[in-house]
């Protein structure tokens, strides 16, 4: 009779090499993906702001001929307006959906505040009309004083494809501490594109048109000769 001896293993078998290798590869891939994601986020640059202004107020024979004010000298005060116009933000309104909300372009700015730009453009245009433009500190008795206030200066969208730049400005002329006359000017200029650049060009055009209107209005006023 033979005795059968069964051999029992004395060591626990290790994990297959293929399983541990796959796990290592998964961990490596996950780490590499996270590193690429972080590198991509770090390489993203913030959008650059675009700055707009009215462009140079070059002398134009057509403008001077159309708007000539028979005023020897005039004091032009700084244009005033709401606090929103005392910043470089560019505002627009969606008249077709929510006209009561003024929105600001995210990555577009004026080079100066609208109050400063309108002041400078009107002074330049009045000077082109032949009048000597004086500051408030240079004022003398009898020289007319022009005060200006903006009620609206923004890019208006009548629809998604149609928009215009609008300037509403109130002008008051004083002489000898007395009000000679007051008038509100409202001009709209169609925008050539439905973006900040189109709005900037339209508002520059509206400002030049209002300047011409103001000069023509001054020419009609009964001013005292000093």
Short mmCIF file of N, CA and C in Angstrom, two decimals, residues 27-104:
data_model
loop_
_atom_site.label_atom_id
_atom_site.label_comp_id
_atom_site.label_asym_id
_atom_site.label_seq_id
_atom_site.Cartn_x
_atom_site.Cartn_y
_atom_site.Cartn_z
N UNK A 27 -2.37 55.66 -12.84
CA UNK A 27 -1.98 56.74 -11.94
C UNK A 27 -1.10 57.76 -12.65
N UNK A 28 -0.18 57.27 -13.49
CA UNK A 28 0.70 58.18 -14.23
C UNK A 28 -0.09 59.04 -15.21
N UNK A 29 -1.06 58.41 -15.89
CA UNK A 29 -1.87 59.17 -16.85
C UNK A 29 -2.71 60.23 -16.16
N UNK A 30 -3.26 59.89 -14.99
CA UNK A 30 -4.07 60.86 -14.26
C UNK A 30 -3.22 62.04 -13.82
N UNK A 31 -2.01 61.76 -13.36
CA UNK A 31 -1.13 62.85 -12.94
C UNK A 31 -0.72 63.73 -14.09
N UNK A 32 -0.44 63.11 -15.24
CA UNK A 32 -0.06 63.89 -16.41
C UNK A 32 -1.21 64.78 -16.89
N UNK A 33 -2.45 64.24 -16.88
CA UNK A 33 -3.61 65.02 -17.28
C UNK A 33 -3.84 66.21 -16.39
N UNK A 34 -3.69 66.02 -15.08
CA UNK A 34 -3.86 67.12 -14.14
C UNK A 34 -2.82 68.19 -14.37
N UNK A 35 -1.57 67.76 -14.65
CA UNK A 35 -0.50 68.74 -14.89
C UNK A 35 -0.77 69.54 -16.15
N UNK A 36 -1.26 68.85 -17.22
CA UNK A 36 -1.58 69.57 -18.46
C UNK A 36 -2.72 70.54 -18.26
N UNK A 37 -3.72 70.16 -17.45
CA UNK A 37 -4.86 71.04 -17.19
C UNK A 37 -4.42 72.29 -16.45
N UNK A 38 -3.55 72.12 -15.45
CA UNK A 38 -3.05 73.27 -14.71
C UNK A 38 -2.20 74.16 -15.60
N UNK A 39 -1.38 73.53 -16.47
CA UNK A 39 -0.55 74.33 -17.37
C UNK A 39 -1.41 75.12 -18.34
N UNK A 40 -2.51 74.50 -18.82
CA UNK A 40 -3.41 75.19 -19.74
C UNK A 40 -4.08 76.37 -19.08
N UNK A 41 -4.53 76.21 -17.84
CA UNK A 41 -5.17 77.31 -17.12
C UNK A 41 -4.19 78.45 -16.89
N UNK A 42 -2.93 78.08 -16.59
CA UNK A 42 -1.94 79.12 -16.32
C UNK A 42 -1.59 79.89 -17.57
N UNK A 43 -1.69 79.24 -18.76
CA UNK A 43 -1.29 79.90 -20.00
C UNK A 43 -2.37 80.78 -20.57
N UNK A 44 -3.64 80.66 -20.08
CA UNK A 44 -4.72 81.50 -20.59
C UNK A 44 -4.52 82.94 -20.15
N UNK A 45 -4.52 83.86 -21.12
CA UNK A 45 -4.32 85.27 -20.82
C UNK A 45 -5.66 85.98 -20.77
N UNK A 46 -5.81 86.95 -19.85
CA UNK A 46 -7.08 87.69 -19.79
C UNK A 46 -7.27 88.52 -21.06
N UNK A 47 -8.52 88.71 -21.42
CA UNK A 47 -8.82 89.50 -22.62
C UNK A 47 -8.30 90.93 -22.47
N UNK A 48 -7.69 91.44 -23.53
CA UNK A 48 -7.13 92.78 -23.51
C UNK A 48 -8.23 93.82 -23.73
N UNK A 49 -8.14 94.93 -23.00
CA UNK A 49 -9.10 96.01 -23.17
C UNK A 49 -8.78 96.82 -24.43
N UNK A 50 -9.82 97.24 -25.13
CA UNK A 50 -9.68 98.11 -26.29
C UNK A 50 -10.10 99.51 -25.90
N UNK A 51 -9.28 100.49 -26.27
CA UNK A 51 -9.53 101.88 -25.88
C UNK A 51 -9.97 102.68 -27.10
N UNK A 52 -11.01 103.49 -26.92
CA UNK A 52 -11.56 104.31 -28.00
C UNK A 52 -11.57 105.78 -27.61
N UNK A 53 -11.54 106.64 -28.61
CA UNK A 53 -11.76 108.07 -28.41
C UNK A 53 -12.48 108.62 -29.63
N UNK A 54 -12.56 109.94 -29.76
CA UNK A 54 -13.28 110.56 -30.87
C UNK A 54 -12.41 110.74 -32.12
N UNK A 55 -11.13 110.46 -32.01
CA UNK A 55 -10.24 110.74 -33.11
C UNK A 55 -9.87 112.22 -33.14
N UNK A 56 -8.94 112.61 -33.99
CA UNK A 56 -8.53 114.02 -34.04
C UNK A 56 -9.63 114.92 -34.58
N UNK A 57 -9.76 116.09 -33.98
CA UNK A 57 -10.75 117.07 -34.46
C UNK A 57 -10.08 117.94 -35.52
N UNK A 58 -9.77 117.31 -36.63
CA UNK A 58 -9.08 118.03 -37.70
C UNK A 58 -9.97 119.12 -38.26
N UNK A 59 -9.33 120.23 -38.65
CA UNK A 59 -10.08 121.33 -39.22
C UNK A 59 -10.75 120.91 -40.51
N UNK A 60 -12.03 121.19 -40.62
CA UNK A 60 -12.77 120.82 -41.82
C UNK A 60 -13.43 122.07 -42.40
N UNK A 61 -13.13 122.36 -43.65
CA UNK A 61 -13.72 123.54 -44.29
C UNK A 61 -15.24 123.42 -44.34
N UNK A 62 -15.73 122.22 -44.56
CA UNK A 62 -17.17 122.01 -44.62
C UNK A 62 -17.81 122.28 -43.26
N UNK A 63 -17.16 121.83 -42.18
CA UNK A 63 -17.72 122.05 -40.85
C UNK A 63 -17.71 123.54 -40.52
N UNK A 64 -16.60 124.22 -40.79
CA UNK A 64 -16.49 125.63 -40.46
C UNK A 64 -17.50 126.46 -41.24
N UNK A 65 -17.71 126.11 -42.51
CA UNK A 65 -18.65 126.86 -43.33
C UNK A 65 -20.09 126.65 -42.85
N UNK A 66 -20.39 125.44 -42.39
CA UNK A 66 -21.76 125.13 -41.96
C UNK A 66 -22.06 125.66 -40.57
N UNK A 67 -21.03 125.89 -39.77
CA UNK A 67 -21.25 126.31 -38.39
C UNK A 67 -20.27 127.42 -38.03
N UNK A 68 -20.70 128.66 -38.26
CA UNK A 68 -19.86 129.80 -37.92
C UNK A 68 -20.61 130.69 -36.95
N UNK A 69 -20.00 130.88 -35.78
CA UNK A 69 -20.65 131.68 -34.73
C UNK A 69 -20.02 133.07 -34.69
N UNK A 70 -20.83 134.11 -34.87
CA UNK A 70 -20.29 135.48 -34.82
C UNK A 70 -20.07 135.94 -33.38
N UNK A 71 -19.25 135.19 -32.64
CA UNK A 71 -18.93 135.53 -31.26
C UNK A 71 -17.43 135.71 -31.16
N UNK A 72 -17.02 136.85 -30.67
CA UNK A 72 -15.57 137.12 -30.59
C UNK A 72 -14.90 136.21 -29.57
N UNK A 73 -15.53 136.07 -28.41
CA UNK A 73 -14.96 135.24 -27.35
C UNK A 73 -16.09 134.65 -26.52
N UNK A 74 -15.84 133.47 -25.98
CA UNK A 74 -16.85 132.80 -25.16
C UNK A 74 -16.15 131.92 -24.13
N UNK A 75 -16.70 131.86 -22.95
CA UNK A 75 -16.19 130.98 -21.90
C UNK A 75 -16.99 129.67 -21.98
N UNK A 76 -16.28 128.56 -22.12
CA UNK A 76 -16.93 127.25 -22.18
C UNK A 76 -16.54 126.47 -20.92
N UNK A 77 -17.54 126.23 -20.07
CA UNK A 77 -17.27 125.48 -18.85
C UNK A 77 -17.19 123.99 -19.13
N UNK A 78 -16.63 123.25 -18.19
CA UNK A 78 -16.54 121.80 -18.33
C UNK A 78 -17.94 121.19 -18.36
N UNK A 79 -18.12 120.23 -19.24
CA UNK A 79 -19.41 119.55 -19.34
C UNK A 79 -19.67 118.75 -18.06
N UNK A 80 -20.88 118.80 -17.56
CA UNK A 80 -21.26 118.03 -16.38
C UNK A 80 -22.25 116.94 -16.78
N UNK A 81 -22.47 116.01 -15.85
CA UNK A 81 -23.40 114.91 -16.11
C UNK A 81 -23.44 113.96 -14.94
N UNK A 82 -24.04 112.82 -15.13
CA UNK A 82 -24.18 111.84 -14.06
C UNK A 82 -22.82 111.24 -13.69
N UNK A 83 -22.78 110.60 -12.52
CA UNK A 83 -21.53 109.99 -12.06
C UNK A 83 -21.06 108.89 -13.01
N UNK A 84 -22.00 108.23 -13.68
CA UNK A 84 -21.62 107.16 -14.61
C UNK A 84 -20.79 107.69 -15.77
N UNK A 85 -20.99 108.94 -16.14
CA UNK A 85 -20.25 109.54 -17.25
C UNK A 85 -18.90 110.09 -16.82
N UNK A 86 -18.61 109.99 -15.53
CA UNK A 86 -17.33 110.45 -15.01
C UNK A 86 -16.36 109.28 -14.84
N UNK A 87 -16.49 108.29 -15.70
CA UNK A 87 -15.60 107.14 -15.73
C UNK A 87 -15.35 106.77 -17.18
N UNK A 88 -14.41 105.86 -17.41
CA UNK A 88 -14.06 105.49 -18.78
C UNK A 88 -14.93 104.36 -19.34
N UNK A 89 -15.93 103.92 -18.62
CA UNK A 89 -16.76 102.82 -19.09
C UNK A 89 -17.61 103.23 -20.30
N UNK A 90 -17.83 102.28 -21.21
CA UNK A 90 -18.66 102.50 -22.39
C UNK A 90 -20.01 101.82 -22.15
N UNK A 91 -21.09 102.60 -22.20
CA UNK A 91 -22.41 102.07 -21.88
C UNK A 91 -23.24 101.84 -23.14
N UNK A 92 -24.09 100.82 -23.06
CA UNK A 92 -25.06 100.56 -24.13
C UNK A 92 -26.38 100.12 -23.50
N UNK A 93 -27.45 100.25 -24.28
CA UNK A 93 -28.79 99.86 -23.83
C UNK A 93 -29.47 99.00 -24.89
N UNK A 94 -30.14 97.96 -24.45
CA UNK A 94 -30.92 97.12 -25.34
C UNK A 94 -32.37 97.61 -25.30
N UNK A 95 -32.67 98.58 -26.15
CA UNK A 95 -34.00 99.20 -26.14
C UNK A 95 -35.11 98.21 -26.48
N UNK A 96 -34.78 97.18 -27.23
CA UNK A 96 -35.80 96.23 -27.66
C UNK A 96 -36.17 95.21 -26.57
N UNK A 97 -35.36 95.12 -25.49
CA UNK A 97 -35.67 94.14 -24.44
C UNK A 97 -35.75 94.76 -23.05
N UNK A 98 -34.78 95.62 -22.71
CA UNK A 98 -34.76 96.22 -21.37
C UNK A 98 -34.11 97.60 -21.44
N UNK A 99 -34.84 98.61 -21.89
CA UNK A 99 -34.24 99.94 -22.06
C UNK A 99 -33.87 100.64 -20.76
N UNK A 100 -34.36 100.14 -19.64
CA UNK A 100 -34.07 100.80 -18.36
C UNK A 100 -32.74 100.37 -17.76
N UNK A 101 -32.08 99.39 -18.36
CA UNK A 101 -30.81 98.90 -17.82
C UNK A 101 -29.65 99.37 -18.67
N UNK A 102 -28.73 100.09 -18.04
CA UNK A 102 -27.51 100.52 -18.71
C UNK A 102 -26.43 99.47 -18.49
N UNK A 103 -25.92 98.92 -19.57
CA UNK A 103 -24.89 97.90 -19.50
C UNK A 103 -23.56 98.49 -19.95
N UNK A 104 -22.47 97.96 -19.43
CA UNK A 104 -21.13 98.42 -19.80
C UNK A 104 -20.41 97.34 -20.59
#
